[in-house]
């Protein structure tokens, strides 16, 4: 069997199925176009509309083939502990949507395995579903001996989306690695938990529609859904025992060896850390490149956890400072030719990773403080499993790090309790897991039914503002209805429409639909299912039924304002990249008639100078009147032309490019002006943070920008009138006034805190005998700091060591201070006792030590009474 690189296997697979009539498709984003899924974890995800016959391949293709990037993290803590588990992997797949089926698929699988890969046929084993005699006969007809075909039950060889829906039997291909990998049992066979028989390809025959009563109804068209783990087959082809030892992963392990000085294979604990960092670095690179940013929920939390786990493992290996960008660079080098998005977003990925690593440093310190506190309060020599789990889950401390810290202090960790907490978390994760198998269920509901029945809506709005349309279906409160009458609201789906459905940040159009005797207000247009446009309507007059022909017309002035704002977002994006750097990527937007909002990746607040420069550059391009055009092309051609894909957005095979001549080229499906001068001008109204590594600017254009500037000018004129200066002198006069106010405030504060020599001399003329010199005085308007200053001055000027009891009025708040020298304290003075005794007079309380104590209260009128009590308490008769 010939050695074959990971890249060779990937390309040979795709070319093989291209030759069989399958269309090579690009990998879809890790952000699935499906709200039921957290991350793309299987190749079939992007083909759900095809499986459901909502989209169709055009001749001459009989199916599709892909190398799909996937992330699975349901059991993140297992990753790295075995040679098989990865968080990021590539799934090689081929799919048929009613064309080829079992016979072709089995024959091609055997052909690829033996003739392309060169796997010895005598080492191949096959499993089928228990009663799938048809597939057994197919394998036998291909020359596979019956003794190498096993029947397995539903758990292993029958795929279901759920209790009901599309399902079917599976046939899995296994490679016999030899008895040295086995468990030694005479019953060892494919399906055994040992490593002898390694499953490398799963063929799913989706041919039934499962019913609620358990019966299986044949589907109108039978589908093929296959998956071959690239890393797993690479391990077979390269003769290694672990996915981590294949060429691609070995290069990433080498990064860790270089950074740590350690050699993979010499120490089990070090090897575990090296594997985890190598694996997680791929997930981190691809997730950020697909628009996922670290956060505390959803996909962002998965990313943050992977990133922090990698950092902790690096610290365990003794790596000082930040280091993950060394891995990011290697991932881009190894895989960038196949996945160009990681090259395009390399700088962004590096900046996000560096920022997150630096932020995690403070979290590590917090975790250490939490652990130190827990250990200080420990009653015994065992740290609870719950505490260890909190360190793991909240602060990112791997259990081995906690054990290392505690063992140095002679304390062990309750590992059983820790595992119980971990098991509870896994159970919660599994209960909430959104696995790829559930992908089919998202197409339930009335809009899915309409899409399946009527097909996608033709959008006319790029070229037309109005058109006659035919009503295909109506809905109300989530249910199909036969008609909508005057006074009722609901949704209308038509064969075509000029109304833009809200997506890509652009709001949906408003307008009307009319016919003789019928008047309809359209308040919004949405895309509840991909390709289907639904109009949110209120029937003003008449009745609308399926089959009716209506004249649909958008609100043109409103659309014009939206178009200006949408094109402005692209110009602002360009300007931000010029001013802040190429790491800036659009991370979200909102385009309405009266304003725009633009979110972008950046790592600190913009300065006023940077905002002004972004405005200047943007308006320069607007005034230069650059032509704006949109055209459709393939995603491959767009990437080759350097067109910018919006961060986090998902694209199909064909895309719409917005070309602002001489400025930018970006993928965008929205509506736009035909020349930049139509925008008028753009004004940024605010810049703020919307999360870690994300900033937001808000802006207005055209007449809204003019209205904004008029409002600002009006406010400025009013202020100028109040200050009695010309409007261009407002800032200078305001600064001068603020300076004067600050000087007055500082002077007042100084006067409150300071005591003159004359004041101190005055109180020193009335020294009382308490067995030590004692001064009791009301210092007037002074704050607490001022009273302490008075004590410092009196102590320095007293002829002999003594004590004071002082009072003051701090803007209506009474305060008391008692203080004494060590000699006075030795002679019986106790400041704390004095304050406790006299503070009730001011309806307050306080405390302190024998040398100094103070109190605050509510009744300024009681200050003199408090001082009288002090004299009575301390002065000797």
PDB file of N, CA and C in Angstrom, residues 129-182:
ATOM      1  N   UNK A 129     -27.198  -2.943   7.654  1.00  0.00           N
ATOM      2  CA  UNK A 129     -28.297  -3.013   8.609  1.00  0.00           C
ATOM      3  C   UNK A 129     -28.853  -4.436   8.645  1.00  0.00           C
ATOM      4  N   UNK A 130     -29.353  -4.833   9.784  1.00  0.00           N
ATOM      5  CA  UNK A 130     -29.760  -6.210  10.046  1.00  0.00           C
ATOM      6  C   UNK A 130     -30.555  -6.850   8.913  1.00  0.00           C
ATOM      7  N   UNK A 131     -31.584  -6.191   8.419  1.00  0.00           N
ATOM      8  CA  UNK A 131     -32.441  -6.825   7.410  1.00  0.00           C
ATOM      9  C   UNK A 131     -32.243  -6.246   6.012  1.00  0.00           C
ATOM     10  N   UNK A 132     -31.082  -5.594   5.796  1.00  0.00           N
ATOM     11  CA  UNK A 132     -30.827  -5.019   4.478  1.00  0.00           C
ATOM     12  C   UNK A 132     -30.173  -6.068   3.567  1.00  0.00           C
ATOM     13  N   UNK A 133     -30.966  -7.043   3.159  1.00  0.00           N
ATOM     14  CA  UNK A 133     -30.456  -8.119   2.296  1.00  0.00           C
ATOM     15  C   UNK A 133     -29.989  -7.568   0.955  1.00  0.00           C
ATOM     16  N   UNK A 134     -30.639  -6.512   0.494  1.00  0.00           N
ATOM     17  CA  UNK A 134     -30.294  -5.956  -0.807  1.00  0.00           C
ATOM     18  C   UNK A 134     -28.833  -5.522  -0.856  1.00  0.00           C
ATOM     19  N   UNK A 135     -28.376  -4.809   0.206  1.00  0.00           N
ATOM     20  CA  UNK A 135     -26.998  -4.330   0.210  1.00  0.00           C
ATOM     21  C   UNK A 135     -26.021  -5.479   0.359  1.00  0.00           C
ATOM     22  N   UNK A 136     -26.387  -6.502   1.119  1.00  0.00           N
ATOM     23  CA  UNK A 136     -25.520  -7.678   1.235  1.00  0.00           C
ATOM     24  C   UNK A 136     -25.310  -8.304  -0.132  1.00  0.00           C
ATOM     25  N   UNK A 137     -26.369  -8.420  -0.894  1.00  0.00           N
ATOM     26  CA  UNK A 137     -26.252  -9.020  -2.221  1.00  0.00           C
ATOM     27  C   UNK A 137     -25.409  -8.150  -3.145  1.00  0.00           C
ATOM     28  N   UNK A 138     -25.519  -6.841  -2.976  1.00  0.00           N
ATOM     29  CA  UNK A 138     -24.700  -5.945  -3.802  1.00  0.00           C
ATOM     30  C   UNK A 138     -23.222  -6.152  -3.502  1.00  0.00           C
ATOM     31  N   UNK A 139     -22.851  -6.187  -2.212  1.00  0.00           N
ATOM     32  CA  UNK A 139     -21.450  -6.408  -1.851  1.00  0.00           C
ATOM     33  C   UNK A 139     -20.965  -7.769  -2.355  1.00  0.00           C
ATOM     34  N   UNK A 140     -21.788  -8.779  -2.232  1.00  0.00           N
ATOM     35  CA  UNK A 140     -21.406 -10.110  -2.710  1.00  0.00           C
ATOM     36  C   UNK A 140     -21.203 -10.097  -4.221  1.00  0.00           C
ATOM     37  N   UNK A 141     -22.072  -9.363  -4.922  1.00  0.00           N
ATOM     38  CA  UNK A 141     -21.938  -9.299  -6.381  1.00  0.00           C
ATOM     39  C   UNK A 141     -20.656  -8.594  -6.798  1.00  0.00           C
ATOM     40  N   UNK A 142     -20.107  -7.809  -5.902  1.00  0.00           N
ATOM     41  CA  UNK A 142     -18.857  -7.099  -6.182  1.00  0.00           C
ATOM     42  C   UNK A 142     -17.635  -7.922  -5.771  1.00  0.00           C
ATOM     43  N   UNK A 143     -17.879  -9.162  -5.335  1.00  0.00           N
ATOM     44  CA  UNK A 143     -16.779 -10.065  -5.022  1.00  0.00           C
ATOM     45  C   UNK A 143     -16.384 -10.104  -3.566  1.00  0.00           C
ATOM     46  N   UNK A 144     -17.185  -9.524  -2.680  1.00  0.00           N
ATOM     47  CA  UNK A 144     -16.864  -9.530  -1.249  1.00  0.00           C
ATOM     48  C   UNK A 144     -17.399 -10.818  -0.640  1.00  0.00           C
ATOM     49  N   UNK A 145     -16.513 -11.626  -0.012  1.00  0.00           N
ATOM     50  CA  UNK A 145     -16.981 -12.866   0.630  1.00  0.00           C
ATOM     51  C   UNK A 145     -17.983 -12.555   1.739  1.00  0.00           C
ATOM     52  N   UNK A 146     -18.966 -13.436   1.883  1.00  0.00           N
ATOM     53  CA  UNK A 146     -20.028 -13.200   2.868  1.00  0.00           C
ATOM     54  C   UNK A 146     -19.495 -13.114   4.283  1.00  0.00           C
ATOM     55  N   UNK A 147     -18.380 -13.848   4.560  1.00  0.00           N
ATOM     56  CA  UNK A 147     -17.846 -13.825   5.922  1.00  0.00           C
ATOM     57  C   UNK A 147     -17.239 -12.477   6.293  1.00  0.00           C
ATOM     58  N   UNK A 148     -17.031 -11.596   5.305  1.00  0.00           N
ATOM     59  CA  UNK A 148     -16.522 -10.260   5.623  1.00  0.00           C
ATOM     60  C   UNK A 148     -17.622  -9.204   5.575  1.00  0.00           C
ATOM     61  N   UNK A 149     -18.859  -9.664   5.602  1.00  0.00           N
ATOM     62  CA  UNK A 149     -20.017  -8.773   5.667  1.00  0.00           C
ATOM     63  C   UNK A 149     -20.770  -9.072   6.954  1.00  0.00           C
ATOM     64  N   UNK A 150     -20.969  -8.075   7.802  1.00  0.00           N
ATOM     65  CA  UNK A 150     -21.644  -8.266   9.092  1.00  0.00           C
ATOM     66  C   UNK A 150     -22.960  -7.506   9.109  1.00  0.00           C
ATOM     67  N   UNK A 151     -23.901  -8.044   9.844  1.00  0.00           N
ATOM     68  CA  UNK A 151     -25.173  -7.353  10.063  1.00  0.00           C
ATOM     69  C   UNK A 151     -25.139  -6.713  11.452  1.00  0.00           C
ATOM     70  N   UNK A 152     -25.414  -5.422  11.517  1.00  0.00           N
ATOM     71  CA  UNK A 152     -25.487  -4.725  12.804  1.00  0.00           C
ATOM     72  C   UNK A 152     -26.860  -4.081  12.951  1.00  0.00           C
ATOM     73  N   UNK A 153     -27.225  -3.794  14.189  1.00  0.00           N
ATOM     74  CA  UNK A 153     -28.562  -3.303  14.486  1.00  0.00           C
ATOM     75  C   UNK A 153     -28.744  -1.835  14.197  1.00  0.00           C
ATOM     76  N   UNK A 154     -29.900  -1.341  14.619  1.00  0.00           N
ATOM     77  CA  UNK A 154     -30.304   0.031  14.303  1.00  0.00           C
ATOM     78  C   UNK A 154     -29.350   1.060  14.879  1.00  0.00           C
ATOM     79  N   UNK A 155     -28.792   0.769  16.048  1.00  0.00           N
ATOM     80  CA  UNK A 155     -27.902   1.743  16.688  1.00  0.00           C
ATOM     81  C   UNK A 155     -26.680   2.040  15.830  1.00  0.00           C
ATOM     82  N   UNK A 156     -26.187   1.023  15.111  1.00  0.00           N
ATOM     83  CA  UNK A 156     -24.970   1.187  14.319  1.00  0.00           C
ATOM     84  C   UNK A 156     -25.237   1.460  12.845  1.00  0.00           C
ATOM     85  N   UNK A 157     -26.264   0.858  12.295  1.00  0.00           N
ATOM     86  CA  UNK A 157     -26.403   0.873  10.840  1.00  0.00           C
ATOM     87  C   UNK A 157     -27.776   1.297  10.343  1.00  0.00           C
ATOM     88  N   UNK A 158     -28.409   2.218  11.059  1.00  0.00           N
ATOM     89  CA  UNK A 158     -29.643   2.803  10.544  1.00  0.00           C
ATOM     90  C   UNK A 158     -29.666   4.258  10.959  1.00  0.00           C
ATOM     91  N   UNK A 159     -29.750   5.141   9.980  1.00  0.00           N
ATOM     92  CA  UNK A 159     -29.701   6.582  10.245  1.00  0.00           C
ATOM     93  C   UNK A 159     -31.104   7.161  10.283  1.00  0.00           C
ATOM     94  N   UNK A 160     -31.372   7.940  11.322  1.00  0.00           N
ATOM     95  CA  UNK A 160     -32.656   8.629  11.463  1.00  0.00           C
ATOM     96  C   UNK A 160     -32.401  10.091  11.807  1.00  0.00           C
ATOM     97  N   UNK A 161     -33.254  10.954  11.264  1.00  0.00           N
ATOM     98  CA  UNK A 161     -33.194  12.369  11.629  1.00  0.00           C
ATOM     99  C   UNK A 161     -33.865  12.601  12.971  1.00  0.00           C
ATOM    100  N   UNK A 162     -34.784  11.739  13.334  1.00  0.00           N
ATOM    101  CA  UNK A 162     -35.552  11.884  14.563  1.00  0.00           C
ATOM    102  C   UNK A 162     -36.633  10.822  14.582  1.00  0.00           C
ATOM    103  N   UNK A 163     -37.636  10.954  15.424  1.00  0.00           N
ATOM    104  CA  UNK A 163     -38.698   9.956  15.504  1.00  0.00           C
ATOM    105  C   UNK A 163     -39.420   9.764  14.178  1.00  0.00           C
ATOM    106  N   UNK A 164     -39.509  10.845  13.406  1.00  0.00           N
ATOM    107  CA  UNK A 164     -40.151  10.763  12.100  1.00  0.00           C
ATOM    108  C   UNK A 164     -39.284  11.461  11.081  1.00  0.00           C
ATOM    109  N   UNK A 165     -39.593  11.234   9.785  1.00  0.00           N
ATOM    110  CA  UNK A 165     -38.875  11.932   8.731  1.00  0.00           C
ATOM    111  C   UNK A 165     -37.923  11.045   7.969  1.00  0.00           C
ATOM    112  N   UNK A 166     -37.105  11.631   7.084  1.00  0.00           N
ATOM    113  CA  UNK A 166     -36.195  10.868   6.236  1.00  0.00           C
ATOM    114  C   UNK A 166     -35.255   9.987   7.046  1.00  0.00           C
ATOM    115  N   UNK A 167     -35.058   8.763   6.591  1.00  0.00           N
ATOM    116  CA  UNK A 167     -34.197   7.822   7.286  1.00  0.00           C
ATOM    117  C   UNK A 167     -33.806   6.701   6.330  1.00  0.00           C
ATOM    118  N   UNK A 168     -32.918   5.842   6.784  1.00  0.00           N
ATOM    119  CA  UNK A 168     -32.530   4.732   5.942  1.00  0.00           C
ATOM    120  C   UNK A 168     -31.363   3.960   6.510  1.00  0.00           C
ATOM    121  N   UNK A 169     -31.089   2.791   5.946  1.00  0.00           N
ATOM    122  CA  UNK A 169     -29.993   1.953   6.429  1.00  0.00           C
ATOM    123  C   UNK A 169     -28.638   2.504   6.003  1.00  0.00           C
ATOM    124  N   UNK A 170     -27.608   2.089   6.715  1.00  0.00           N
ATOM    125  CA  UNK A 170     -26.242   2.482   6.400  1.00  0.00           C
ATOM    126  C   UNK A 170     -25.422   1.234   6.080  1.00  0.00           C
ATOM    127  N   UNK A 171     -24.368   1.433   5.338  1.00  0.00           N
ATOM    128  CA  UNK A 171     -23.351   0.398   5.157  1.00  0.00           C
ATOM    129  C   UNK A 171     -22.005   1.052   5.414  1.00  0.00           C
ATOM    130  N   UNK A 172     -21.233   0.476   6.334  1.00  0.00           N
ATOM    131  CA  UNK A 172     -19.962   1.073   6.728  1.00  0.00           C
ATOM    132  C   UNK A 172     -18.807   0.207   6.244  1.00  0.00           C
ATOM    133  N   UNK A 173     -17.718   0.858   5.825  1.00  0.00           N
ATOM    134  CA  UNK A 173     -16.520   0.172   5.377  1.00  0.00           C
ATOM    135  C   UNK A 173     -15.459   0.235   6.465  1.00  0.00           C
ATOM    136  N   UNK A 174     -14.839  -0.895   6.758  1.00  0.00           N
ATOM    137  CA  UNK A 174     -13.822  -1.018   7.805  1.00  0.00           C
ATOM    138  C   UNK A 174     -12.512  -1.504   7.212  1.00  0.00           C
ATOM    139  N   UNK A 175     -11.423  -1.076   7.825  1.00  0.00           N
ATOM    140  CA  UNK A 175     -10.093  -1.550   7.441  1.00  0.00           C
ATOM    141  C   UNK A 175      -9.515  -2.337   8.602  1.00  0.00           C
ATOM    142  N   UNK A 176      -9.058  -3.543   8.326  1.00  0.00           N
ATOM    143  CA  UNK A 176      -8.473  -4.413   9.349  1.00  0.00           C
ATOM    144  C   UNK A 176      -7.014  -4.017   9.545  1.00  0.00           C
ATOM    145  N   UNK A 177      -6.718  -3.422  10.716  1.00  0.00           N
ATOM    146  CA  UNK A 177      -5.355  -2.988  11.007  1.00  0.00           C
ATOM    147  C   UNK A 177      -4.471  -4.125  11.499  1.00  0.00           C
ATOM    148  N   UNK A 178      -5.072  -5.279  11.765  1.00  0.00           N
ATOM    149  CA  UNK A 178      -4.294  -6.425  12.195  1.00  0.00           C
ATOM    150  C   UNK A 178      -4.585  -6.820  13.623  1.00  0.00           C
ATOM    151  N   UNK A 179      -4.336  -8.090  13.947  1.00  0.00           N
ATOM    152  CA  UNK A 179      -4.661  -8.597  15.294  1.00  0.00           C
ATOM    153  C   UNK A 179      -3.907  -7.892  16.409  1.00  0.00           C
ATOM    154  N   UNK A 180      -2.735  -7.301  16.079  1.00  0.00           N
ATOM    155  CA  UNK A 180      -1.982  -6.595  17.123  1.00  0.00           C
ATOM    156  C   UNK A 180      -2.729  -5.381  17.654  1.00  0.00           C
ATOM    157  N   UNK A 181      -3.746  -4.899  16.926  1.00  0.00           N
ATOM    158  CA  UNK A 181      -4.563  -3.773  17.384  1.00  0.00           C
ATOM    159  C   UNK A 181      -5.835  -4.237  18.089  1.00  0.00           C
ATOM    160  N   UNK A 182      -6.061  -5.548  18.116  1.00  0.00           N
ATOM    161  CA  UNK A 182      -7.332  -6.068  18.604  1.00  0.00           C
ATOM    162  C   UNK A 182      -7.368  -6.310  20.091  1.00  0.00           C
TER     163      UNK A 182
END
